[in-house]
PDB file of C-alpha atoms in Angstrom:
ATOM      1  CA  UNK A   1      57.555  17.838 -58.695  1.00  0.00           C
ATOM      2  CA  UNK A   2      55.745  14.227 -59.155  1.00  0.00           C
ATOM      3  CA  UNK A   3      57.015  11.877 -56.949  1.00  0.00           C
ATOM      4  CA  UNK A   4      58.644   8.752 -58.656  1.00  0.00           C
ATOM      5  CA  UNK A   5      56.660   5.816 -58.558  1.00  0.00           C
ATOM      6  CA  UNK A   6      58.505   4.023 -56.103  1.00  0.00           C
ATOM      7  CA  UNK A   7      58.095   7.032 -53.876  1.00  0.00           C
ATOM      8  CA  UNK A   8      54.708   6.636 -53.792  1.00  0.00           C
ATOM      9  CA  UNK A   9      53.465   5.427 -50.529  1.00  0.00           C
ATOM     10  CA  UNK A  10      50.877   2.549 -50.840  1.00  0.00           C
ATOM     11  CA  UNK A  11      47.219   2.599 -50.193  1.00  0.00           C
ATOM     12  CA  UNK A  12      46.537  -1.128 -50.233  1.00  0.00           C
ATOM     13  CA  UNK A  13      48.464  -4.597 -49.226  1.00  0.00           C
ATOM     14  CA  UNK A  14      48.324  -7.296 -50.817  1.00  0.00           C
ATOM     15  CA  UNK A  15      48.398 -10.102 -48.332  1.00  0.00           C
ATOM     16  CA  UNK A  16      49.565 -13.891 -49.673  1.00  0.00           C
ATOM     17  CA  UNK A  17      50.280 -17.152 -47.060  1.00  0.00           C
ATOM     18  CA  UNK A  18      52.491 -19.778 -47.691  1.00  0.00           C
ATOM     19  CA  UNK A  19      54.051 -22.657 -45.425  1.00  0.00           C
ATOM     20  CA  UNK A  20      56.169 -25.798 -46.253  1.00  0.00           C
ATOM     21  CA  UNK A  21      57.942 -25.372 -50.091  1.00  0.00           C
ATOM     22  CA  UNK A  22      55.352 -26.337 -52.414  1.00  0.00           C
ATOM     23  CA  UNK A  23      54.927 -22.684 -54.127  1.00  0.00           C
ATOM     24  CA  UNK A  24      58.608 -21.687 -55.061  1.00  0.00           C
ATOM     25  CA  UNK A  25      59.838 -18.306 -55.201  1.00  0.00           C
ATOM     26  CA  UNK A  26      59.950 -17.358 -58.837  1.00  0.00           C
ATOM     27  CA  UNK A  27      55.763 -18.371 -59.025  1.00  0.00           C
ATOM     28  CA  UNK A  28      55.421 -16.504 -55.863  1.00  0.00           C
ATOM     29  CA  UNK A  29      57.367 -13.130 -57.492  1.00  0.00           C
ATOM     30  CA  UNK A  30      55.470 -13.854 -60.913  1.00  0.00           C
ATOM     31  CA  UNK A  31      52.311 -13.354 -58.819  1.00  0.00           C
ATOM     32  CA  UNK A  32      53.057 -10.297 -57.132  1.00  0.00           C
ATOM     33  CA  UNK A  33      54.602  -8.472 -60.751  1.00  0.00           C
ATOM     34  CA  UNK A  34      51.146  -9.379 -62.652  1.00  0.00           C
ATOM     35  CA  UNK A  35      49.160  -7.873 -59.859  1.00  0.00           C
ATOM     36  CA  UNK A  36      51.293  -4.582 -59.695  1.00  0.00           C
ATOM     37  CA  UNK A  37      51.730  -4.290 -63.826  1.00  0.00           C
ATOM     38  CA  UNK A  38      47.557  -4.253 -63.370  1.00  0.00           C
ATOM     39  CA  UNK A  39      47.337  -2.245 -60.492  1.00  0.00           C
ATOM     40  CA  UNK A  40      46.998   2.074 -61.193  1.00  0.00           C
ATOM     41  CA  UNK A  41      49.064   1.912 -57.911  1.00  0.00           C
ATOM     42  CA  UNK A  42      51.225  -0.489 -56.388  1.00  0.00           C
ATOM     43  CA  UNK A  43      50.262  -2.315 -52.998  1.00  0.00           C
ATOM     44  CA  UNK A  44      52.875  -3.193 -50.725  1.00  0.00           C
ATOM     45  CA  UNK A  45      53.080  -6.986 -50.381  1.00  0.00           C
ATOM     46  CA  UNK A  46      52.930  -8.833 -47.433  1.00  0.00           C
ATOM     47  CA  UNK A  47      53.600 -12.892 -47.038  1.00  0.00           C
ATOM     48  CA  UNK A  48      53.101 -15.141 -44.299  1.00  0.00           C
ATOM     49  CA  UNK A  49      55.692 -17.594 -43.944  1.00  0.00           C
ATOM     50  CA  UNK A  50      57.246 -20.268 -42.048  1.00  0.00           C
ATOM     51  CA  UNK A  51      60.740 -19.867 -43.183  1.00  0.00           C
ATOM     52  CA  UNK A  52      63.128 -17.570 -45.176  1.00  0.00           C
ATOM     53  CA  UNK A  53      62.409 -16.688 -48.415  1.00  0.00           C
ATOM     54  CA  UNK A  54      65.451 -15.271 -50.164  1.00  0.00           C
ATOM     55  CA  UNK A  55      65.181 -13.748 -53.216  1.00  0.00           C
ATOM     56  CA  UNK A  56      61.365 -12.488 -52.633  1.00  0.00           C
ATOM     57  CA  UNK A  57      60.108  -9.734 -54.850  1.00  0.00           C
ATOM     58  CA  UNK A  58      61.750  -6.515 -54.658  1.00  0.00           C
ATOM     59  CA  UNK A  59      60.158  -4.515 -51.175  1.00  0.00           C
ATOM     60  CA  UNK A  60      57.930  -7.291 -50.415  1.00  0.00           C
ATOM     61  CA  UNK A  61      58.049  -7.860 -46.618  1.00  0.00           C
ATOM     62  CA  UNK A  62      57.895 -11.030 -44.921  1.00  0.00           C
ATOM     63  CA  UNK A  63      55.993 -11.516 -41.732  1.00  0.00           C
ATOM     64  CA  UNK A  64      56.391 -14.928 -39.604  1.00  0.00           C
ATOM     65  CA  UNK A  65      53.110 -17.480 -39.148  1.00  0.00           C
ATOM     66  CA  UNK A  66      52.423 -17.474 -35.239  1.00  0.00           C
ATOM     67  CA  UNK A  67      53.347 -20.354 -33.457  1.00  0.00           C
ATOM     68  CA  UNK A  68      49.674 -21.639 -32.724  1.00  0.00           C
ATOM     69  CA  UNK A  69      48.647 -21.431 -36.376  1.00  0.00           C
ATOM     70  CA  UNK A  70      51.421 -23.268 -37.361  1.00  0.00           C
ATOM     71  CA  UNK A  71      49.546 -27.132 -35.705  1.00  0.00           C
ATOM     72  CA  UNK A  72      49.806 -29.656 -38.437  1.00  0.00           C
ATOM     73  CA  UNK A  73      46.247 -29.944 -38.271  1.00  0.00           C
ATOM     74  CA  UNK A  74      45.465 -26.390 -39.638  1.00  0.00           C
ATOM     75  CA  UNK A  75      47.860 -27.423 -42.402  1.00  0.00           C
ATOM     76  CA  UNK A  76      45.613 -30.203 -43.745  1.00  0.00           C
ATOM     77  CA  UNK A  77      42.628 -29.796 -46.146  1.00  0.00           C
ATOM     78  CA  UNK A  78      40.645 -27.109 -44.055  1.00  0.00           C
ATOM     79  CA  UNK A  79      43.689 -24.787 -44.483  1.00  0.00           C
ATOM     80  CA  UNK A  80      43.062 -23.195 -40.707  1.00  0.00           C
ATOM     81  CA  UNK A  81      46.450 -21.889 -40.777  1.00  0.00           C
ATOM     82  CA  UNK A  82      45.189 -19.030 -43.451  1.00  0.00           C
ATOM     83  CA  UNK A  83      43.629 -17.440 -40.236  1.00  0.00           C
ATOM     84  CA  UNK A  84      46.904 -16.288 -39.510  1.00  0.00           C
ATOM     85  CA  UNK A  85      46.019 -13.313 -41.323  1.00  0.00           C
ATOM     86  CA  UNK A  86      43.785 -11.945 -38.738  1.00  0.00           C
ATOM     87  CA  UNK A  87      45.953 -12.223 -35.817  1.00  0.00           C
ATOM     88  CA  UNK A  88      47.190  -9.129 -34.166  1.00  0.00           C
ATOM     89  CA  UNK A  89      50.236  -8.294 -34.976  1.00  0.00           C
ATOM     90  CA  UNK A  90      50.622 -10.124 -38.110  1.00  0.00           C
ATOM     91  CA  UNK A  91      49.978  -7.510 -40.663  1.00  0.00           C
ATOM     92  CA  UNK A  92      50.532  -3.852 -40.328  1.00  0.00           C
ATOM     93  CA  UNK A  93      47.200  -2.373 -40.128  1.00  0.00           C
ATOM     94  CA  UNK A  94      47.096   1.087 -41.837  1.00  0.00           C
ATOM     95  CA  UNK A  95      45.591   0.195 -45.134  1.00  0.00           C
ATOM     96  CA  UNK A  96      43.072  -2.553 -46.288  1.00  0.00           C
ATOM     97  CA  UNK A  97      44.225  -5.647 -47.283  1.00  0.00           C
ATOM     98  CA  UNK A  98      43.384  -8.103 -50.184  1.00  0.00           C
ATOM     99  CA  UNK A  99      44.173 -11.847 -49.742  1.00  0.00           C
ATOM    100  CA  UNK A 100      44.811 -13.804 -52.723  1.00  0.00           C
ATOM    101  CA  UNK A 101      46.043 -17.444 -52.472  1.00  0.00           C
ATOM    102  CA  UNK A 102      49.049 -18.546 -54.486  1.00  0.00           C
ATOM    103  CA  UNK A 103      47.661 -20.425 -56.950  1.00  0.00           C
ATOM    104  CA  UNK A 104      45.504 -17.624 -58.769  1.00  0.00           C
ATOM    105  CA  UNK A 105      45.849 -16.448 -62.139  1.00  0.00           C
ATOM    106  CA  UNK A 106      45.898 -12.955 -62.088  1.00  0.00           C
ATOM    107  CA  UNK A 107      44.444 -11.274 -65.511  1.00  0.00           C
ATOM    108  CA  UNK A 108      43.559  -7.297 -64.476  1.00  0.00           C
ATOM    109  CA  UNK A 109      42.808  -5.093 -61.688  1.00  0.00           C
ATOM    110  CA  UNK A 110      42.253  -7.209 -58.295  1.00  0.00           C
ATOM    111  CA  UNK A 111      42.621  -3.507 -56.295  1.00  0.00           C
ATOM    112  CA  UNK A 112      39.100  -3.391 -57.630  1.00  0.00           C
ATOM    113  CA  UNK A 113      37.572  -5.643 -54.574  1.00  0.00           C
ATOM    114  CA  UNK A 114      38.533  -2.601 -52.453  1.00  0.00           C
ATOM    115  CA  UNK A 115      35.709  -0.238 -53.905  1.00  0.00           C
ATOM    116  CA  UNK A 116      32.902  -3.219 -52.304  1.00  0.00           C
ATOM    117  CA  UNK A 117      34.170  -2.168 -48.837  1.00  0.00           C
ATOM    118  CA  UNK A 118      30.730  -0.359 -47.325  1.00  0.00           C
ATOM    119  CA  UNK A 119      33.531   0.524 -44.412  1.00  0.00           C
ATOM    120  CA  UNK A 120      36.313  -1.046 -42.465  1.00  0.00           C
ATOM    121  CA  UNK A 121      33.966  -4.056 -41.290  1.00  0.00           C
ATOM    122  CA  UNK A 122      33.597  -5.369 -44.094  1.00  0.00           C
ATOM    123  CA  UNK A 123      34.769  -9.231 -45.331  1.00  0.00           C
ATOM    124  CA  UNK A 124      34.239  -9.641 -49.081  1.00  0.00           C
ATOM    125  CA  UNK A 125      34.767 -13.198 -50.304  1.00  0.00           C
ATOM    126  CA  UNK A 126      33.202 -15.063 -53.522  1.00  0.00           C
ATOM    127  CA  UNK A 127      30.454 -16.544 -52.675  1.00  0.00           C
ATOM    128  CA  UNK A 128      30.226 -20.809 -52.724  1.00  0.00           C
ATOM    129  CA  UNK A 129      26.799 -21.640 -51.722  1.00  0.00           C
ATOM    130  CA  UNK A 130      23.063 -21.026 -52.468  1.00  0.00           C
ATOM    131  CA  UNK A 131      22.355 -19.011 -49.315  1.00  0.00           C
ATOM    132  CA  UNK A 132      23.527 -15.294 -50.446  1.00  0.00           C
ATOM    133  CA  UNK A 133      25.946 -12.762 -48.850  1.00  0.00           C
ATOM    134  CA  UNK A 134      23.532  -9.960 -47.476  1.00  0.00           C
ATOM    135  CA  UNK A 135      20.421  -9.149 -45.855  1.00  0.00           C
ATOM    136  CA  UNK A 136      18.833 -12.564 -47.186  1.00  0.00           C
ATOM    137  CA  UNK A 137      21.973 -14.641 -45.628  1.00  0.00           C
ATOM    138  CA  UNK A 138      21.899 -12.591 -42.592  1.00  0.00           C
ATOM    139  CA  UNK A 139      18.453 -12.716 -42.043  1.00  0.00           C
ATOM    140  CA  UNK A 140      18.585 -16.884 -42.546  1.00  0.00           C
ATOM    141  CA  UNK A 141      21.626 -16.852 -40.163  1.00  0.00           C
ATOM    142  CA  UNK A 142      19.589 -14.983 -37.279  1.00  0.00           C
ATOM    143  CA  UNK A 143      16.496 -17.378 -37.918  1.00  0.00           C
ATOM    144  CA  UNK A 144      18.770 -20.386 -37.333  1.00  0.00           C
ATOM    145  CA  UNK A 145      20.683 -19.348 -34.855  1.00  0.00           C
ATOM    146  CA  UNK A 146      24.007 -19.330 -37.012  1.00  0.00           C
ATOM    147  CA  UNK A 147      23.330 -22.924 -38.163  1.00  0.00           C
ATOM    148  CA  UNK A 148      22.290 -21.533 -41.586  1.00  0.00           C
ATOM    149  CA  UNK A 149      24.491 -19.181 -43.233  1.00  0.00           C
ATOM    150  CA  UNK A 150      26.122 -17.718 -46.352  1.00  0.00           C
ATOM    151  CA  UNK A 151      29.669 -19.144 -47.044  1.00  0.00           C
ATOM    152  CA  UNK A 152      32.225 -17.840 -49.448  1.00  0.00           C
ATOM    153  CA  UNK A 153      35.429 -19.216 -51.077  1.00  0.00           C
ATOM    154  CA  UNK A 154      38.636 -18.362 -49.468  1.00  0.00           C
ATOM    155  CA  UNK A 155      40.926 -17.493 -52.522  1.00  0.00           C
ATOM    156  CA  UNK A 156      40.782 -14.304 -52.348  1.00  0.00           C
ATOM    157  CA  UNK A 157      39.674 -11.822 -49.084  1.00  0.00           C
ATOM    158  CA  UNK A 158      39.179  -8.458 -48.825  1.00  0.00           C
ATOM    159  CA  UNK A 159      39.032  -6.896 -45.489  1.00  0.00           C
ATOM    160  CA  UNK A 160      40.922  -4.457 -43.150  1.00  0.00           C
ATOM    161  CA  UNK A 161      43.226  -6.102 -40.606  1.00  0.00           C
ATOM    162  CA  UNK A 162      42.694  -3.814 -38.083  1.00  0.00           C
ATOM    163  CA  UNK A 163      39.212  -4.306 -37.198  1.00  0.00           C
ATOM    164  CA  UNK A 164      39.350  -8.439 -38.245  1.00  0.00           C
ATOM    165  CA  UNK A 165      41.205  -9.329 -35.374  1.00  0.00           C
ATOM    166  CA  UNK A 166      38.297 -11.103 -33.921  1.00  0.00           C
ATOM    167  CA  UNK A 167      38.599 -13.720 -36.845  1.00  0.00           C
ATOM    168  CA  UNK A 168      41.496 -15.695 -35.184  1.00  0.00           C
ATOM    169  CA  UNK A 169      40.651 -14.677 -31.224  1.00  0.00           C
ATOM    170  CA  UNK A 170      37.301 -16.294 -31.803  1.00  0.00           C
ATOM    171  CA  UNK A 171      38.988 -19.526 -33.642  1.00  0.00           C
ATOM    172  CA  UNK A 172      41.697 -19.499 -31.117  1.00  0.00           C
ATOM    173  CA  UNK A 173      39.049 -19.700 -28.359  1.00  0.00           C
ATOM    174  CA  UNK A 174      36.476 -22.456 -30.272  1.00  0.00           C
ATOM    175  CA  UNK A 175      40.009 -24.559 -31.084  1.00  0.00           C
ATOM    176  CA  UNK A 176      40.163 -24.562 -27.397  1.00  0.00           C
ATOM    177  CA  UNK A 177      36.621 -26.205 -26.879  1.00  0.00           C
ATOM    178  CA  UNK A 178      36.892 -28.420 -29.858  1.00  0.00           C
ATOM    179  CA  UNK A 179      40.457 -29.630 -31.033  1.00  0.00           C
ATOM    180  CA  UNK A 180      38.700 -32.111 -32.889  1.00  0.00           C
ATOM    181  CA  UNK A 181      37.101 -29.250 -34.940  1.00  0.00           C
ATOM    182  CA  UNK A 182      33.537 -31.270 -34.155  1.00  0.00           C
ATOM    183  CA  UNK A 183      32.203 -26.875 -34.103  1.00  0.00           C
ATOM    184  CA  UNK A 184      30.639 -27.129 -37.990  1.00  0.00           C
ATOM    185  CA  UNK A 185      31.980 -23.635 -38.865  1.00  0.00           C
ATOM    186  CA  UNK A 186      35.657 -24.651 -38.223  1.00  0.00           C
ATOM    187  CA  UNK A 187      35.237 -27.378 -40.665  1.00  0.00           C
ATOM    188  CA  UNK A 188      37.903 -24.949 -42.898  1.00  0.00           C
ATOM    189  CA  UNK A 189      39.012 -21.439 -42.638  1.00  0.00           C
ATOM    190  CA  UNK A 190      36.485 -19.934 -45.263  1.00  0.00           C
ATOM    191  CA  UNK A 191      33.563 -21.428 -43.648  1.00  0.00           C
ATOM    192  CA  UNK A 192      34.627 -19.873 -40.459  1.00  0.00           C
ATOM    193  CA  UNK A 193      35.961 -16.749 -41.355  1.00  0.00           C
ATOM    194  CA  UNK A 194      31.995 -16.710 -43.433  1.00  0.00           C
ATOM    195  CA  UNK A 195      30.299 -17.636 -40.228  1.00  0.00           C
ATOM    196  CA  UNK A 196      32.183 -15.672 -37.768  1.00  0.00           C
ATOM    197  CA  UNK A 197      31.918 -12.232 -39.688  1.00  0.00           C
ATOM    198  CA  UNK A 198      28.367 -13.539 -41.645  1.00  0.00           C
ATOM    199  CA  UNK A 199      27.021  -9.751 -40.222  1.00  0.00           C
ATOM    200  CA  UNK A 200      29.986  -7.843 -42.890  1.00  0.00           C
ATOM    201  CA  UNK A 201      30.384 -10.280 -45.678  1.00  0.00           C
ATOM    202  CA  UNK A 202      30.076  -9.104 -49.246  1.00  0.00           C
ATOM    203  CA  UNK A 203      30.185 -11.069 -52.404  1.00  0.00           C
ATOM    204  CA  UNK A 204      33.122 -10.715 -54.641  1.00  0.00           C
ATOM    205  CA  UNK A 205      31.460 -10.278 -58.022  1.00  0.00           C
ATOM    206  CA  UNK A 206      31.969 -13.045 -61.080  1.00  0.00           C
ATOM    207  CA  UNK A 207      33.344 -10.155 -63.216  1.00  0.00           C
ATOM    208  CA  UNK A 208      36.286  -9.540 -60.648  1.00  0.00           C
ATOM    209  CA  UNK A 209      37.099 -13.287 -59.889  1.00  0.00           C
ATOM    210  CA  UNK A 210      35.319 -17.139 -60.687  1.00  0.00           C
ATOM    211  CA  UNK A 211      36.928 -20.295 -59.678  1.00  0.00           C
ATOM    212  CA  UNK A 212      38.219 -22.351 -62.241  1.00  0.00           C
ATOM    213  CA  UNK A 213      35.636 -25.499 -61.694  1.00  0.00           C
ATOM    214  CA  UNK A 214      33.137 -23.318 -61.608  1.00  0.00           C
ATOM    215  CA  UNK A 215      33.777 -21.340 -64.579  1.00  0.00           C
ATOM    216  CA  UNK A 216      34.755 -24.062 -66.824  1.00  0.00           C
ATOM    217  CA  UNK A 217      33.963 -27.270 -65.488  1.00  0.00           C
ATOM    218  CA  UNK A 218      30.308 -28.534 -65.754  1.00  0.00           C
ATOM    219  CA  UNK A 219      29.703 -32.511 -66.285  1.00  0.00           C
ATOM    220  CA  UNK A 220      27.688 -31.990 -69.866  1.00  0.00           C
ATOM    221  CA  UNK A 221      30.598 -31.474 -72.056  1.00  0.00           C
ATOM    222  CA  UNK A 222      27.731 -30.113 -74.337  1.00  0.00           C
ATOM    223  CA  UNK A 223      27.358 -26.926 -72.148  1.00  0.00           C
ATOM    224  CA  UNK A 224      30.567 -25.799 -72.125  1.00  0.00           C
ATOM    225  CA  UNK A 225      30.399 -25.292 -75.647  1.00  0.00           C
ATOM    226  CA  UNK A 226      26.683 -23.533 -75.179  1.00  0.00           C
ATOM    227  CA  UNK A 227      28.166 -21.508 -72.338  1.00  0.00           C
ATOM    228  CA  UNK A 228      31.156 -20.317 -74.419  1.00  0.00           C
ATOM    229  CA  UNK A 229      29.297 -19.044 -76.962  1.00  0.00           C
ATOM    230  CA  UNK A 230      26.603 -16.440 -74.961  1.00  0.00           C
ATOM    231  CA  UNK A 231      27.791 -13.155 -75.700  1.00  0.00           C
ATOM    232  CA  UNK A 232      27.464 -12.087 -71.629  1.00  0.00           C
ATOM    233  CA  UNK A 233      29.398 -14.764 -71.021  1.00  0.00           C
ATOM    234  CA  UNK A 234      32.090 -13.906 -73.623  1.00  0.00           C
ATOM    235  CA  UNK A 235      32.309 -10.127 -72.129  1.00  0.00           C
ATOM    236  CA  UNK A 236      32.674 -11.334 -68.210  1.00  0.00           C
ATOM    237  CA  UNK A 237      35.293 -13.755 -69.303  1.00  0.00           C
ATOM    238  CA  UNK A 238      36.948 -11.082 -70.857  1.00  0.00           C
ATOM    239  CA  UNK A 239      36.796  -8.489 -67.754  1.00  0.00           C
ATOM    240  CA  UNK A 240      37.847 -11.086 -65.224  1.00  0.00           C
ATOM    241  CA  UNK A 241      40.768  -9.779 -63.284  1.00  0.00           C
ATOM    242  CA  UNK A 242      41.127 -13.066 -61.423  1.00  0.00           C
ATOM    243  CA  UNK A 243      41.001 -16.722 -62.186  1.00  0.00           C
ATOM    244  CA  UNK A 244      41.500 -19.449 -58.750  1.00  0.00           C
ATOM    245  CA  UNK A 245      42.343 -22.773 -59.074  1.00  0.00           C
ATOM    246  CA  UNK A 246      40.906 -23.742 -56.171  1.00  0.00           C
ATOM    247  CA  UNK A 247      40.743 -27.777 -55.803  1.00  0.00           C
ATOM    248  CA  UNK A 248      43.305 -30.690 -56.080  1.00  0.00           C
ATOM    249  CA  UNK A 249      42.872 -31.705 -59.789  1.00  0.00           C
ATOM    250  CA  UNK A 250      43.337 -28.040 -62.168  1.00  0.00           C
ATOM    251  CA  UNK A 251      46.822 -26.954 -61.190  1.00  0.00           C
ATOM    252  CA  UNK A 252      49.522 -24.328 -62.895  1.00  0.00           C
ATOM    253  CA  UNK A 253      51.539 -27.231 -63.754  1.00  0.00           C
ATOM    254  CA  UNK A 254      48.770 -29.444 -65.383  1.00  0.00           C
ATOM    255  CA  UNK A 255      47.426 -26.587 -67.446  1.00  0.00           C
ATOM    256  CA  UNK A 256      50.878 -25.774 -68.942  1.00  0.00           C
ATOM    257  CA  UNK A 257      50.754 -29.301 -70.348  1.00  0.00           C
ATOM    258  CA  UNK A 258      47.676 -29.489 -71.813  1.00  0.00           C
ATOM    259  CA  UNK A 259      47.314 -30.492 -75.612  1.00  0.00           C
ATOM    260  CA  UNK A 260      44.248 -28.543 -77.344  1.00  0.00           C
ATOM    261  CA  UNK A 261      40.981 -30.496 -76.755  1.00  0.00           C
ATOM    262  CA  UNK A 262      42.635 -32.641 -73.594  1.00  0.00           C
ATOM    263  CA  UNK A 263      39.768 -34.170 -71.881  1.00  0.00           C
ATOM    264  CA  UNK A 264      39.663 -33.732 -67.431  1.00  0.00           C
ATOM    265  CA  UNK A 265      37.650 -34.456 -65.461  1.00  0.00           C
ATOM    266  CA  UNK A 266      37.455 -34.208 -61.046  1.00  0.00           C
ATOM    267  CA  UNK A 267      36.100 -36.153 -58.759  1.00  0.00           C
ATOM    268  CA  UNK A 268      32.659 -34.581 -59.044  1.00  0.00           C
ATOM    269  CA  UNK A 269      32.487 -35.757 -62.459  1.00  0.00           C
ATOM    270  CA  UNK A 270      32.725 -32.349 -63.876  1.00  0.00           C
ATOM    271  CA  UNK A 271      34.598 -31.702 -67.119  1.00  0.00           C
ATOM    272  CA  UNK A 272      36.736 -30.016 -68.478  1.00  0.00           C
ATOM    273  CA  UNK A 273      37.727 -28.918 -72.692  1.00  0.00           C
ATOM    274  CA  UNK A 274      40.700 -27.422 -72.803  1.00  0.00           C
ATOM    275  CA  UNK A 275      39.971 -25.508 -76.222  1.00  0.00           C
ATOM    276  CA  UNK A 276      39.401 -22.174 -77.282  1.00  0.00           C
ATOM    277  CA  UNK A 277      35.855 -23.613 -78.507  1.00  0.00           C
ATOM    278  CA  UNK A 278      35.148 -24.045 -74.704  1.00  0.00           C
ATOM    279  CA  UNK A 279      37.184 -21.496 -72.747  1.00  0.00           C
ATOM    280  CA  UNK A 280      37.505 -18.187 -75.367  1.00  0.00           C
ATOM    281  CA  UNK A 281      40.053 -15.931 -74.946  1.00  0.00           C
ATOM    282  CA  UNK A 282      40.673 -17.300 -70.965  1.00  0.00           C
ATOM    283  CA  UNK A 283      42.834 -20.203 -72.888  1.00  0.00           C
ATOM    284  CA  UNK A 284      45.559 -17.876 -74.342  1.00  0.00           C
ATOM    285  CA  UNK A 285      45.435 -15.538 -71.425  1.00  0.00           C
ATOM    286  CA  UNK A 286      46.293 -18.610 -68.802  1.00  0.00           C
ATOM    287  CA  UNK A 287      48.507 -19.514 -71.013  1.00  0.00           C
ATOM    288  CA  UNK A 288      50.360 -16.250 -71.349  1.00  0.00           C
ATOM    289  CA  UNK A 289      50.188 -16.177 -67.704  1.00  0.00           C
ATOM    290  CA  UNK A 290      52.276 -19.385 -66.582  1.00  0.00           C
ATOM    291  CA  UNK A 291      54.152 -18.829 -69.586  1.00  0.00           C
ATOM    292  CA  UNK A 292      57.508 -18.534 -67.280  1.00  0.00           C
ATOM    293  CA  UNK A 293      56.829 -22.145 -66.009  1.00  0.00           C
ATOM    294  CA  UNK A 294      58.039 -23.056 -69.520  1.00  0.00           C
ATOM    295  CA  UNK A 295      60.714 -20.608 -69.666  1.00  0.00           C
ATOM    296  CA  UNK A 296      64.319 -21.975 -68.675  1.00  0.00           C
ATOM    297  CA  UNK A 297      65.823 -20.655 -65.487  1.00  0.00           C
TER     298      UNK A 297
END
């Protein structure tokens, strides 16, 4: 007899972090349903927290931040505290984990990041620089003595959290030397978590995930209607299983009250057209997605 699907034991977690209130419970559940309605099989869900969070998505566990990665200063812009996820003893470590931060649109199959894993080693992140994730970035890293290296975007991870523990031992023993973070690498936690596992890192391809600024921000407005229109374009866009809205500016709550052909633009001077003309499909399927921030309570 076919087990029920709740029966089924999982063979991936899905790891999210969250400290202070700013990411309430029913955006936090809405996450974790999209990503299991895309997933063929349910991961079990894992959050990092500093307090209680009743109500939480049905079997989603709950695991406490430690008490060193909960300094104020890891709390700040470089987001240290996200390290937490490599500590020992944080998250079980049978399976391989995905990391996805709270403020991702979630559009198809993120499970898919899992197939890049060469083995257990292995650190797959999005890349956010011009130095590449492989034997090029590896090879620059060695000739520089680790000054030089690949770096990749922290909004979503995948690894396996039983042979990453070295992640947070090494930060825990750097933090030690330099408090003031005046180490480069510790600048934030992706650039350190690129740096200090630079020999495992993998890309995370554009079709699985693209951050939002990067996708559909430029500062020629004229290109975002040029870019819109190439068919490859069209067909990635329409693939992506993940969308980040990583920066201060593009937020759920912004989107949601956009009027068609609203004008943004960040503090890099890139823009933003929030159209159809400009974005495709992606408008309607944000949209769709942070439709509940609309709905009544």
């Amino acid at each position: 007899m076919q087990a029920a699907p709740q029966e089924v034991a999982p063979t991936w977690q899905c790891v999210m972090v969250c400290w202070g209130d700013k990411y309430p419970i029913p955006l936090i559940n809405h996450l974790m349903a999209q990503i299991e309605r895309h997933a063929p099989s349910a991961p079990r869900f894992v959050l990092i927290c500093d307090q209680p969070k009743p109500g939480l998505y049905p079997g989603a566990i709950t695991r406490d931040f430690p008490a060193f990665f909960l300094n104020p200063e890891f709390k700040k812009g470089g987001c240290h505290a996200k390290l937490a996820m490599f500590e020992k003893g944080v998250l079980p470590e049978d399976l391989p984990a995905i990391y996805i931060d709270l403020d991702t649109i979630v559009l198809g199959d993120i499970s898919k990041g899992l197939k890049l894993m060469d083995s257990r080693q292995t650190v797959a992140m999005l890349p956010s620089a011009i130095i590449p994730f492989g034997p090029i970035g590896r090879t620059i890293c060695k000739l520089t003595r680790k000054k030089n290296y690949a770096r990749g975007n922290s909004s979503m991870v995948v690894f396996h959290p039983a042979e990453c523990h070295y992640v947070a031992e090494t930060f825990r023993s750097l933090f030690a030397k330099h408090p003031d973070f005046g180490f480069r690498p510790m600048v934030a936690d992706e650039r350190f978590i690129s740096w200090v596992a630079q020999t495992h890192m993998k890309k995370l391809p554009k079709t699985l995930i693209v951050k939002f600024p990067g996708e559909f921000m430029f500062p020629w407005r004229w290109w975002l209607y040029v870019k819109a229109w190439l068919p490859w374009v069209r067909s990635r866009r329409a693939k992506l299983a993940a969308i980040t809205l990583n920066g201060l500016l593009i937020k759920p709550e912004m989107l949601v009250t956009l009027q068609d052909g609203e004008l943004v633009t960040d503090s890099k001077f890139r823009k933003m057209v929030w159209s159809e003309r400009t974005l495709g499909g992606s408008r309607r399927r944000i949209l769709d997605f942070y439709q509940f921030l609309k709905t009544p309570v």
